[in-house]
PDB file of C-alpha atoms in Angstrom:
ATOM      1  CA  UNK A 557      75.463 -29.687  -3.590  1.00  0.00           C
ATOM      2  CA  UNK A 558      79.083 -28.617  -2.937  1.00  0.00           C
ATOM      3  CA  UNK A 559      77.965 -25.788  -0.864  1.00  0.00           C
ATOM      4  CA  UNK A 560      75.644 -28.405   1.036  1.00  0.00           C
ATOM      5  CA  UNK A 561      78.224 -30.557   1.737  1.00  0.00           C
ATOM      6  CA  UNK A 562      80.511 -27.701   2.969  1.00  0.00           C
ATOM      7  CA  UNK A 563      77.804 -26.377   5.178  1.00  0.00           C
ATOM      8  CA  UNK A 564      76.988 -29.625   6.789  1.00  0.00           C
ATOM      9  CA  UNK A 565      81.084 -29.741   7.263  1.00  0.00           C
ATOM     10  CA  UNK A 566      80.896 -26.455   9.257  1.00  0.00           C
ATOM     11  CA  UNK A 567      77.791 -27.071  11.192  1.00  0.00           C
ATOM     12  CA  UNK A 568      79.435 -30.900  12.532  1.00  0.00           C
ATOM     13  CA  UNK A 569      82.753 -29.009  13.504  1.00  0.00           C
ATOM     14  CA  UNK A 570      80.499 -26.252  15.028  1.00  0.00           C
ATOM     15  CA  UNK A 571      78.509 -28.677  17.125  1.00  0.00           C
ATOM     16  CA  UNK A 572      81.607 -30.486  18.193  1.00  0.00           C
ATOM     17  CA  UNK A 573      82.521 -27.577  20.727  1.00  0.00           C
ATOM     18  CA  UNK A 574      80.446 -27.194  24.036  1.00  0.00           C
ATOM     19  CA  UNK A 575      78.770 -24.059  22.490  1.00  0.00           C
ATOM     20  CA  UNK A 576      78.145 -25.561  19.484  1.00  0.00           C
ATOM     21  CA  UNK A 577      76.489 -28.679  20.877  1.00  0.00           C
ATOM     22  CA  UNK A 578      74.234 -26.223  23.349  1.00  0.00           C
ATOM     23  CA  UNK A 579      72.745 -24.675  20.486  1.00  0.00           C
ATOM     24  CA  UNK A 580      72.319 -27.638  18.351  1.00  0.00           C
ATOM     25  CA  UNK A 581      70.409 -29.185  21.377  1.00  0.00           C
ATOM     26  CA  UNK A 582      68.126 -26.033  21.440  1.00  0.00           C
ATOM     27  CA  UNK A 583      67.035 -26.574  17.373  1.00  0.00           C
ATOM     28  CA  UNK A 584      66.655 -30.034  17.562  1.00  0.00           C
ATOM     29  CA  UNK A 585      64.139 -29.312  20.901  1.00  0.00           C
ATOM     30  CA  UNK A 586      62.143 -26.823  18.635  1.00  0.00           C
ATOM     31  CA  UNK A 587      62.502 -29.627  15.687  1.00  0.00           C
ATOM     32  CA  UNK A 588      60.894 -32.589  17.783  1.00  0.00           C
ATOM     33  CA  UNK A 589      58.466 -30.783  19.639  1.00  0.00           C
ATOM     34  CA  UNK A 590      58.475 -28.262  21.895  1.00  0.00           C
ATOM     35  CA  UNK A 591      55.923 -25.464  20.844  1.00  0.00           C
ATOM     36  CA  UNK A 592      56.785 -22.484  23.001  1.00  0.00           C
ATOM     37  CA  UNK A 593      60.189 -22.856  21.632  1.00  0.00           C
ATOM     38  CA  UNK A 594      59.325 -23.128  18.170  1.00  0.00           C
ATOM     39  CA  UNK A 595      57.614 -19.707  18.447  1.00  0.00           C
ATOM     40  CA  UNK A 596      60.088 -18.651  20.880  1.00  0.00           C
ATOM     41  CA  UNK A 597      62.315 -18.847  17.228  1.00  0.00           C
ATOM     42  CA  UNK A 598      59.590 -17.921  14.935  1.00  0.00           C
ATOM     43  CA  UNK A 599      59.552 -14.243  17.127  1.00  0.00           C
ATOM     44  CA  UNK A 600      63.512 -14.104  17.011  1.00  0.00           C
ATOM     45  CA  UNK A 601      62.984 -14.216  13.048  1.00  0.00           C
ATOM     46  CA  UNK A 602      60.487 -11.452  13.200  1.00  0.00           C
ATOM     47  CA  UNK A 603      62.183  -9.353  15.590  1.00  0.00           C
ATOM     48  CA  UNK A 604      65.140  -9.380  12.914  1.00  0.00           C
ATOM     49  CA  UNK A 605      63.008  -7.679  10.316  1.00  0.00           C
ATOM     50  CA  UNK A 606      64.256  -4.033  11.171  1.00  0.00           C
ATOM     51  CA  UNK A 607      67.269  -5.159   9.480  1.00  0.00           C
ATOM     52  CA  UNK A 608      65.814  -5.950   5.568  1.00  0.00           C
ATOM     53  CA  UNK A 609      65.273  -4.556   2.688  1.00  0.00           C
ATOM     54  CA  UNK A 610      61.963  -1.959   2.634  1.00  0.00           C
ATOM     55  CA  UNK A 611      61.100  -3.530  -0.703  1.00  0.00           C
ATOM     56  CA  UNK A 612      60.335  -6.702  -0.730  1.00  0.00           C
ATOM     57  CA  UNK A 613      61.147  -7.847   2.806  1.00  0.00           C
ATOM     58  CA  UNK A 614      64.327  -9.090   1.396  1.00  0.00           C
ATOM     59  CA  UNK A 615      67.662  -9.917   3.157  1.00  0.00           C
ATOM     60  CA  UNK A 616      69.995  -9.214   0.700  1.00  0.00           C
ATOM     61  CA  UNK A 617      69.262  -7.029  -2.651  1.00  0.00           C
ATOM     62  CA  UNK A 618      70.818  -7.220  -6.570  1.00  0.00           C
ATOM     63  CA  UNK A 619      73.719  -5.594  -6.728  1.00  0.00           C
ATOM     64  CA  UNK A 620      72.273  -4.010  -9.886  1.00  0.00           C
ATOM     65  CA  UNK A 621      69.598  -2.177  -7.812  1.00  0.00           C
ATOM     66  CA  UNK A 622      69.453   1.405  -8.313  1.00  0.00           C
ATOM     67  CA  UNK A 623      68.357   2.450  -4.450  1.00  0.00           C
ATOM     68  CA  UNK A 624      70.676   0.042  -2.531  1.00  0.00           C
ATOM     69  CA  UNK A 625      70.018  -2.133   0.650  1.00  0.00           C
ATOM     70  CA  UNK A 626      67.988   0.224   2.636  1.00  0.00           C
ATOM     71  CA  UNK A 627      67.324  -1.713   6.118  1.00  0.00           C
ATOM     72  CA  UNK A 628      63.973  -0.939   7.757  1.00  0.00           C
ATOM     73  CA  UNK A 629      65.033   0.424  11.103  1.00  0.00           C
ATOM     74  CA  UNK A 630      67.082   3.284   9.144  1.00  0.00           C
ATOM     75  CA  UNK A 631      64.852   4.636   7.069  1.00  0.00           C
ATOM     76  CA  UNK A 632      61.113   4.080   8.235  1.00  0.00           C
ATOM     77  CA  UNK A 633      59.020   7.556   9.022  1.00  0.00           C
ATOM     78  CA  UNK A 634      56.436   6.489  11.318  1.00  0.00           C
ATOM     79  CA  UNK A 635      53.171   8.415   9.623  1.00  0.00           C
ATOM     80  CA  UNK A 636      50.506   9.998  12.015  1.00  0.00           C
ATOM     81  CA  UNK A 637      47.289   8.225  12.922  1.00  0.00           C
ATOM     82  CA  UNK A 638      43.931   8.712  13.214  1.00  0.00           C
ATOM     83  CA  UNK A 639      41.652   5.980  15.013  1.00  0.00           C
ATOM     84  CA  UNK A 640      37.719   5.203  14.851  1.00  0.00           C
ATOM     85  CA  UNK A 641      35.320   7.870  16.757  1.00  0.00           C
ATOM     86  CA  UNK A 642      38.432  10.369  16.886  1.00  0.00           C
ATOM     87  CA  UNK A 643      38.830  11.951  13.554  1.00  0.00           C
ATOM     88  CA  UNK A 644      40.110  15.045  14.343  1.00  0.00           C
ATOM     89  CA  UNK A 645      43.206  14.033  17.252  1.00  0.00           C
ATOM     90  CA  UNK A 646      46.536  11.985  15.573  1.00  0.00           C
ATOM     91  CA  UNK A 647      48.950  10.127  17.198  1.00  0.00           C
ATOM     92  CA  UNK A 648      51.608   7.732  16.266  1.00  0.00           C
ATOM     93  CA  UNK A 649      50.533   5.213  14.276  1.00  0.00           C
ATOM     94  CA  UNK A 650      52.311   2.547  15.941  1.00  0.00           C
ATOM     95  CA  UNK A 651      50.382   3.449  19.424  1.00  0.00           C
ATOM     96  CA  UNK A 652      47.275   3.458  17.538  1.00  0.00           C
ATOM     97  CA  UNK A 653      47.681   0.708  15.695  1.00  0.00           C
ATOM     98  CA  UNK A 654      48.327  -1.413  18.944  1.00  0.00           C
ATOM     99  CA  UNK A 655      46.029   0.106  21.244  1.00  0.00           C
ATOM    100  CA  UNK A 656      43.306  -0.520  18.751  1.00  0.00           C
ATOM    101  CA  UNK A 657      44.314  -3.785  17.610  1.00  0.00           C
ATOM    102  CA  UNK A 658      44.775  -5.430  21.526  1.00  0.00           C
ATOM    103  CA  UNK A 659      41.070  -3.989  21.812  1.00  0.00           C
ATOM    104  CA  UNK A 660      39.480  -4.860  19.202  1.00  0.00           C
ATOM    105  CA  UNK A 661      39.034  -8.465  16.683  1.00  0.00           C
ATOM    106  CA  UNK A 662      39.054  -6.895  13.794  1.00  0.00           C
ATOM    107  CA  UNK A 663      41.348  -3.725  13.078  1.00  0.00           C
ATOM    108  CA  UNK A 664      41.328  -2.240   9.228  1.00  0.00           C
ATOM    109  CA  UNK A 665      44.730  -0.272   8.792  1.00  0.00           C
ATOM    110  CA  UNK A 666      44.279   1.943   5.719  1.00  0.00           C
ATOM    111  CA  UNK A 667      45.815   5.068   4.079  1.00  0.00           C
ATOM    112  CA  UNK A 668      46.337   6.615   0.366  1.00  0.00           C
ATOM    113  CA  UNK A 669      49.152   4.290  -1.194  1.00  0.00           C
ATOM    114  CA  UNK A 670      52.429   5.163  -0.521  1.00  0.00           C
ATOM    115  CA  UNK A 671      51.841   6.647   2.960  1.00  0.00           C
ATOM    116  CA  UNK A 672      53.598   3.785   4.314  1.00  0.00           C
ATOM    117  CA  UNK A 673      50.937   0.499   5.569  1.00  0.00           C
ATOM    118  CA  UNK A 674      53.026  -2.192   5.034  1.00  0.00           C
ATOM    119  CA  UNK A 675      56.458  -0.412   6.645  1.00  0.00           C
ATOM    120  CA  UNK A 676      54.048   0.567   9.389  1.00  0.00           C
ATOM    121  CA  UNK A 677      52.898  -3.405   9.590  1.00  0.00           C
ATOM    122  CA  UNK A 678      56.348  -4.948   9.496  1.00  0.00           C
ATOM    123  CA  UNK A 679      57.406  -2.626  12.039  1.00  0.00           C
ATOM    124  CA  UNK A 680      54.597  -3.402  13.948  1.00  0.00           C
ATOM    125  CA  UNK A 681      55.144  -7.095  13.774  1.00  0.00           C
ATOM    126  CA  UNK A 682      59.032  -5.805  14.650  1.00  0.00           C
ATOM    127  CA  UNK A 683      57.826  -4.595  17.752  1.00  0.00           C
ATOM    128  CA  UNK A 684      55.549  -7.136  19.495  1.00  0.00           C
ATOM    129  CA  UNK A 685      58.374  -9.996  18.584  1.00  0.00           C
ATOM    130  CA  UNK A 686      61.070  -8.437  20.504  1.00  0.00           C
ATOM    131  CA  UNK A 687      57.997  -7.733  23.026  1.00  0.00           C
ATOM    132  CA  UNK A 688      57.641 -11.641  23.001  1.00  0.00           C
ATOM    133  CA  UNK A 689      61.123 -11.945  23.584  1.00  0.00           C
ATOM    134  CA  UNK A 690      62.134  -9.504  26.306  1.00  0.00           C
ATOM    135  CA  UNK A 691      58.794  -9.256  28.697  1.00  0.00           C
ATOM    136  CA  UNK A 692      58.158 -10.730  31.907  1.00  0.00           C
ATOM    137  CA  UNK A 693      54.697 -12.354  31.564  1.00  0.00           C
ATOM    138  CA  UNK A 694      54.405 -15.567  30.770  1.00  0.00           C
ATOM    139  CA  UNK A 695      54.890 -16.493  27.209  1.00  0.00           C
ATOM    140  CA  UNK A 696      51.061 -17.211  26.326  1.00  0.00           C
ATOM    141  CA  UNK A 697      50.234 -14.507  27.575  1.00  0.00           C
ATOM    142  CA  UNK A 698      52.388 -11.640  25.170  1.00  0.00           C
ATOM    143  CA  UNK A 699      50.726 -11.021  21.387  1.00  0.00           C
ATOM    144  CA  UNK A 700      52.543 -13.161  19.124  1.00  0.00           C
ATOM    145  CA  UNK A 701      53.022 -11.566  15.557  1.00  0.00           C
ATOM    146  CA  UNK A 702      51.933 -13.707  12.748  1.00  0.00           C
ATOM    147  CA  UNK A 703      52.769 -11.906   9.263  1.00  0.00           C
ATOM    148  CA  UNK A 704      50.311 -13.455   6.162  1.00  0.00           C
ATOM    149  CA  UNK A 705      51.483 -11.976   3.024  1.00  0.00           C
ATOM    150  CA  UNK A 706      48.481 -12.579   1.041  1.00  0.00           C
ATOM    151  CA  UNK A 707      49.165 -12.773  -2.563  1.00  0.00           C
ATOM    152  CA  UNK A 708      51.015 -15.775  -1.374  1.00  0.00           C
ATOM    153  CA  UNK A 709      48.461 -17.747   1.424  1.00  0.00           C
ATOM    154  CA  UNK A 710      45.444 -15.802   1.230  1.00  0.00           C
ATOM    155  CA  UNK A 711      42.459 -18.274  -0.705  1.00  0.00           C
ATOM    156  CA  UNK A 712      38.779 -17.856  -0.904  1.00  0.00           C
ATOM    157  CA  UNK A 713      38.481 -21.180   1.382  1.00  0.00           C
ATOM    158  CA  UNK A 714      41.315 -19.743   3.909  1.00  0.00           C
ATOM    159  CA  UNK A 715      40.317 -19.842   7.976  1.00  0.00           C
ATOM    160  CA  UNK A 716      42.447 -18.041  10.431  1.00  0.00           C
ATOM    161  CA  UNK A 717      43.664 -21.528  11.199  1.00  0.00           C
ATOM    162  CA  UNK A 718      44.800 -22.080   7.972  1.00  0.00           C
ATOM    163  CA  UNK A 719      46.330 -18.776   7.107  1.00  0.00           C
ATOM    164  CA  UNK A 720      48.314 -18.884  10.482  1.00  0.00           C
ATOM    165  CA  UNK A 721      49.823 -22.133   9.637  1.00  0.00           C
ATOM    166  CA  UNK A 722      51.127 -21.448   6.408  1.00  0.00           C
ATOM    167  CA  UNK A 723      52.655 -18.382   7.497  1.00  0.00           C
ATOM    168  CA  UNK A 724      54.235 -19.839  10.540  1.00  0.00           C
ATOM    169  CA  UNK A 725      55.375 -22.573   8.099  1.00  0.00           C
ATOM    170  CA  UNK A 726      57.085 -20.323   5.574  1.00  0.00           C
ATOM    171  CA  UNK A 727      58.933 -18.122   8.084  1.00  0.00           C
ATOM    172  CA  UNK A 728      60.182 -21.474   9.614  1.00  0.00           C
ATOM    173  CA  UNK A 729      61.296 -22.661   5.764  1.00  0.00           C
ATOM    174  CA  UNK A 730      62.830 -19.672   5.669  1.00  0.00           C
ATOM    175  CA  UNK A 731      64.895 -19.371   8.810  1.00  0.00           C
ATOM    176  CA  UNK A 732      65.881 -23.132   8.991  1.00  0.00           C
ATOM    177  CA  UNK A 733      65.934 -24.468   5.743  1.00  0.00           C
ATOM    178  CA  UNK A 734      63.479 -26.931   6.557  1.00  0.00           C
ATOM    179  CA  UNK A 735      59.334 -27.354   6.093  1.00  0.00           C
ATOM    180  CA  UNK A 736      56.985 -28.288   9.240  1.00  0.00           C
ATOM    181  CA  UNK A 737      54.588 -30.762   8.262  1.00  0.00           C
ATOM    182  CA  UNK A 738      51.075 -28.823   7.958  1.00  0.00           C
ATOM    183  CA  UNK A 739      49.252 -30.867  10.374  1.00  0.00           C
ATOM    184  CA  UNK A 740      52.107 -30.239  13.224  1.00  0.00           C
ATOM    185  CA  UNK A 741      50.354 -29.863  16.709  1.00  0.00           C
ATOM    186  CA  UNK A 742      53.466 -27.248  17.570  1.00  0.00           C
ATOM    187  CA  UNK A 743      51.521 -24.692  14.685  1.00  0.00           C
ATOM    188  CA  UNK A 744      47.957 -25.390  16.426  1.00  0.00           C
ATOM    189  CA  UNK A 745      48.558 -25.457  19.450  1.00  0.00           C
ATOM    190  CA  UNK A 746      49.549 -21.818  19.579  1.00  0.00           C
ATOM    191  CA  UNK A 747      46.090 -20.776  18.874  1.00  0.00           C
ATOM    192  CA  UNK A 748      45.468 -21.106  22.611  1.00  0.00           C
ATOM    193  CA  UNK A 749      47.126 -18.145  23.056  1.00  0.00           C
ATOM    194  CA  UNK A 750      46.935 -14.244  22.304  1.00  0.00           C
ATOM    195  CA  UNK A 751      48.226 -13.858  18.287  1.00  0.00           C
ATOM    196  CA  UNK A 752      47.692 -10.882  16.127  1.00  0.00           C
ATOM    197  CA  UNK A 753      47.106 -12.419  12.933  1.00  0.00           C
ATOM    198  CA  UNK A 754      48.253  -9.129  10.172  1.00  0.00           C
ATOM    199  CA  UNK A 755      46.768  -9.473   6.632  1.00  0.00           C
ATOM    200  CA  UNK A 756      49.374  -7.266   4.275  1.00  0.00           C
ATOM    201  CA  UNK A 757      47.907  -6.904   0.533  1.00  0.00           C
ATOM    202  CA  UNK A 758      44.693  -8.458   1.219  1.00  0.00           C
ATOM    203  CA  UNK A 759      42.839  -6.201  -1.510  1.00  0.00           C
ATOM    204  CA  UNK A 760      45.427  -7.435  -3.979  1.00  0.00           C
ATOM    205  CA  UNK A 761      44.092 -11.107  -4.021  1.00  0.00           C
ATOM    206  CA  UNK A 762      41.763 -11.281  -6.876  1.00  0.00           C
ATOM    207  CA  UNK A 763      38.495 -12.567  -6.103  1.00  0.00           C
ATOM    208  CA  UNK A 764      34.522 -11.633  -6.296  1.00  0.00           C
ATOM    209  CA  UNK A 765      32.629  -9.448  -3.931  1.00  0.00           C
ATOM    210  CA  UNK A 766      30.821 -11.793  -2.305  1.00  0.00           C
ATOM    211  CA  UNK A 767      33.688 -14.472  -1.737  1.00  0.00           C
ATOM    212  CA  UNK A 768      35.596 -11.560  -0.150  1.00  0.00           C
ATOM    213  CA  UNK A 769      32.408 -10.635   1.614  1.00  0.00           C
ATOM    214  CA  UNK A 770      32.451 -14.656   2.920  1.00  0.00           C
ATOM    215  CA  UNK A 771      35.946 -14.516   3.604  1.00  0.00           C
ATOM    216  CA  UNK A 772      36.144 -11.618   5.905  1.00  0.00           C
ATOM    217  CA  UNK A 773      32.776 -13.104   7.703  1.00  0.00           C
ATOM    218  CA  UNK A 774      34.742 -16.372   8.464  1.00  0.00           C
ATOM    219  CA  UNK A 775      38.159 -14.773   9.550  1.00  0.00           C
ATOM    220  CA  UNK A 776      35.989 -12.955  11.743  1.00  0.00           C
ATOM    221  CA  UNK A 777      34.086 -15.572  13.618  1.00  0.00           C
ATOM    222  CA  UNK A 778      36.954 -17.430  13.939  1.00  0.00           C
ATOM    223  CA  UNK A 779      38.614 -14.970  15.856  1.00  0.00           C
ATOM    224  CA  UNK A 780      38.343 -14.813  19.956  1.00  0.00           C
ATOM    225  CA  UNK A 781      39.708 -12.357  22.658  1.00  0.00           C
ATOM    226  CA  UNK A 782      42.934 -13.811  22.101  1.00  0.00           C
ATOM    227  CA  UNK A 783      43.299 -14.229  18.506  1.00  0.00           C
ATOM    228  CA  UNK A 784      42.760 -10.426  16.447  1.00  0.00           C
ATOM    229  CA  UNK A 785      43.280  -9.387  13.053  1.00  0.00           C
ATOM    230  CA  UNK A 786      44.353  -6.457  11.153  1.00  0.00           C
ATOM    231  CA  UNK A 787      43.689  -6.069   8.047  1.00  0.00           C
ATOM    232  CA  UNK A 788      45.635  -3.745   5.209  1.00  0.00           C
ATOM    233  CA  UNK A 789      43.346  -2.170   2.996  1.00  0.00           C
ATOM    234  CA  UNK A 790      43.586   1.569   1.357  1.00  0.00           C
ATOM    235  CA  UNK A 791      40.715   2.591   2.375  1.00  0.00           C
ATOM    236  CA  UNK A 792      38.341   2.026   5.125  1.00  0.00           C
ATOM    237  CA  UNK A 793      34.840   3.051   3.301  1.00  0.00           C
ATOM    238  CA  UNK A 794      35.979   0.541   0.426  1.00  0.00           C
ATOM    239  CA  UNK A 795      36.703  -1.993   2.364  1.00  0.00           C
ATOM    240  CA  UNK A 796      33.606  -1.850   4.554  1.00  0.00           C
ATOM    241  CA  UNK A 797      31.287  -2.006   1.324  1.00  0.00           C
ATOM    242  CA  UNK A 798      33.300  -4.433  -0.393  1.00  0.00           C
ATOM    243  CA  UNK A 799      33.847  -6.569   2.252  1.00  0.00           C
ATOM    244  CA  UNK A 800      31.667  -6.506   4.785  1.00  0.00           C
ATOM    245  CA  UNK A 801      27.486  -7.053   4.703  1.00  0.00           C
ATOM    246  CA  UNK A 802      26.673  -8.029   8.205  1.00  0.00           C
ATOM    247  CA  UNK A 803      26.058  -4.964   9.837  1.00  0.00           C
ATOM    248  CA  UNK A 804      26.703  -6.890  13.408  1.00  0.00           C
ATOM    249  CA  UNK A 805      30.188  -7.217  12.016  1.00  0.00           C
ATOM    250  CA  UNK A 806      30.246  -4.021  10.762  1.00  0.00           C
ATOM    251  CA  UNK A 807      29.873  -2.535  14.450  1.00  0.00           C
ATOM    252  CA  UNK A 808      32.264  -4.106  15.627  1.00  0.00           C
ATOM    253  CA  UNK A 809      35.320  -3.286  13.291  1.00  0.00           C
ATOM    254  CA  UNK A 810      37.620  -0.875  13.766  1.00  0.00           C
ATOM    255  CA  UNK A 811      39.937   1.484  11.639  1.00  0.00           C
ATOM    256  CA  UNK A 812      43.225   3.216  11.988  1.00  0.00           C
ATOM    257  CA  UNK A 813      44.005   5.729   8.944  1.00  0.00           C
ATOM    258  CA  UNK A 814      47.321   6.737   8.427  1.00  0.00           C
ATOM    259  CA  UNK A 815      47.978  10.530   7.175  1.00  0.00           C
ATOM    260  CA  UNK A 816      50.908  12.560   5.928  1.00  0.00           C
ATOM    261  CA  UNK A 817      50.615  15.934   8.045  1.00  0.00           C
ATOM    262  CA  UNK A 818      54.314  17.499   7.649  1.00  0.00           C
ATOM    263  CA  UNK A 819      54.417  16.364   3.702  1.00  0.00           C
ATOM    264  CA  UNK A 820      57.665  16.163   1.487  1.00  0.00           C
ATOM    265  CA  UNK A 821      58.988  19.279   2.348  1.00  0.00           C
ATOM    266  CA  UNK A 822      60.488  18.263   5.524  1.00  0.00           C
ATOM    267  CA  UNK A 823      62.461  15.497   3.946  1.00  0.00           C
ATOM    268  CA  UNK A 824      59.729  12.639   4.005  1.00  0.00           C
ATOM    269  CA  UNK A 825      58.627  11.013   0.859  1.00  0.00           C
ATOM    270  CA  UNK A 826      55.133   9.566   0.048  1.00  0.00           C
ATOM    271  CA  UNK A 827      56.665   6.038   1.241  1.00  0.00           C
ATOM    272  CA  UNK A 828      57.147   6.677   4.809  1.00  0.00           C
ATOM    273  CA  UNK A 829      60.663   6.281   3.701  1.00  0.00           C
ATOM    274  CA  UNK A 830      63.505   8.904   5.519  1.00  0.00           C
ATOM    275  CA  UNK A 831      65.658  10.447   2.571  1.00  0.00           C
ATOM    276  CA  UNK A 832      67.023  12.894   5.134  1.00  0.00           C
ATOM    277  CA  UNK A 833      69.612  10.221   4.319  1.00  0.00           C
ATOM    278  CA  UNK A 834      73.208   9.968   5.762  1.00  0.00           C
ATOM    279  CA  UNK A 835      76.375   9.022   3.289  1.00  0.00           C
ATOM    280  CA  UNK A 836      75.654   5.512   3.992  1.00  0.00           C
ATOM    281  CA  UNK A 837      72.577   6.115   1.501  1.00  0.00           C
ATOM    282  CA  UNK A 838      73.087   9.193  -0.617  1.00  0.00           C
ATOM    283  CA  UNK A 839      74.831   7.849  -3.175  1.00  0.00           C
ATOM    284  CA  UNK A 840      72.240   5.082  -4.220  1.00  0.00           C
ATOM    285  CA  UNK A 841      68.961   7.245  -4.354  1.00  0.00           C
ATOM    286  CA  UNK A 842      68.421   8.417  -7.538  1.00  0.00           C
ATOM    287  CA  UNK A 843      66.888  11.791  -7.827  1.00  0.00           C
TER     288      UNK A 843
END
């Protein structure tokens, strides 16, 4: 409470100076209702995400940890990629992922584990925030990032609806300290324009086959030209016969598999992780 009180001290002298009072005039629009603003923040958030922790997403890290802070934008190794029809021709996965995923409703990113999916994801939803943020079209127009982490949000019942406010909801909590009510027209109303809804640790929900099977089926309807998924799974076979029994569906999925071409020698680990690491690092890996 004392560190409440002393925060709330701060902010009021803050907000007494002009640029104080400009930017409290900002939060409280985004508080009481204007939606393009709100997301407007929620992309700022995501944009930041090149500067946490690799594991865990985290913003700070124990100082007890063995490897250290190690900020995403320093030490991801973006892995090759090789899309649907084109097995045999790689390219950054980041340009594959995209491409594919702006084409296509349904996107399945997979690779062995360790070859870096979820760094690849978070830097993906890195990307298309500060996209949000710094391009020239009009806002509902740009691919808004929405991040579901789903041991936490993912539920047999879940719809892309669903799913797209809880996530907006918890990055909100998390930025500002304060919960959107669930039924807030500022989280719907953003499903009138383009969002790439990414699914990180979807195999790691427990459930049966053919709830999974349902679930996918739903997500999948409920998706437009404007509103795509992409899904993290290890492997695209696996996922396909665990997931998926319409074969109408099936057609229309795509995949993106990430692979490992130059291997550990060059410096690279397993993780997509650099250890070609400068003195800022060295001294915190453990070997």
């Amino acid at each position: 409470r004392a560190v409440e009180r002393q925060f709330m001290f701060e902010w009021r002298a803050f907000c007494a100076n002009g640029a104080g009072a400009e930017l409290e005039r900002e939060v409280q629009a985004a508080i009481q209702g204007d939606g393009d603003r709100l997301w407007d923040y929620l992309a700022q958030s995501y944009a930041g995400w090149g500067e946490r922790h690799i594991f865990g997403n985290l913003k700070a890290f124990e100082e007890s940890d063995a490897v250290g802070f190690m900020a995403l934008k320093d030490v991801y190794v973006e892995p090759d990629a090789h899309r649907s029809g084109m097995p045999n021709t790689s390219c950054p996965a980041l340009k594959a992922v995209l491409q594919t995923t702006k084409l296509n409703r349904l996107t399945v990113l997979s690779g062995a584990m360790g070859y870096g999916k979820t760094l690849t994801a978070r830097t993906l939803v890195v990307e298309l925030a500060k996209h949000v943020r710094e391009a020239q079209a009009p806002l509902r127009q740009r691919w808004h990032p929405v991040y579901v982490l789903c041991r936490e949000h993912l539920k047999p019942n879940s719809t892309l609806a669903s799913l797209v406010s809880e996530a907006v909801r918890a990055e909100w909590a998390e930025m500002s300290g304060d919960w959107l009510d669930e039924q807030d027209d500022r989280i719907k109303r953003p499903l009138d324009r383009k969002i790439l809804v990414v699914l990180d640790g979807f195999d790691e929900v427990v459930m049966d086959e053919k709830s999974r099977q349902t679930l996918v089926e739903g997500l999948f309807q409920s998706t437009s030209g404007d509103q795509h998924l992409l899904i993290i799974s290890p492997g695209q076979e696996c996922f396909r016969r665990r997931c998926l029994r319409c074969p109408n569906i099936m057609s229309l999925v795509r995949s993106v598999r990430l692979s490992r071409t130059s291997g550990c020698g060059t410096g690279e680990t397993s993780i997509g992780v650099d250890l070609r690491i400068t003195k800022r690092y060295q001294k915190n890996i453990v070997t």
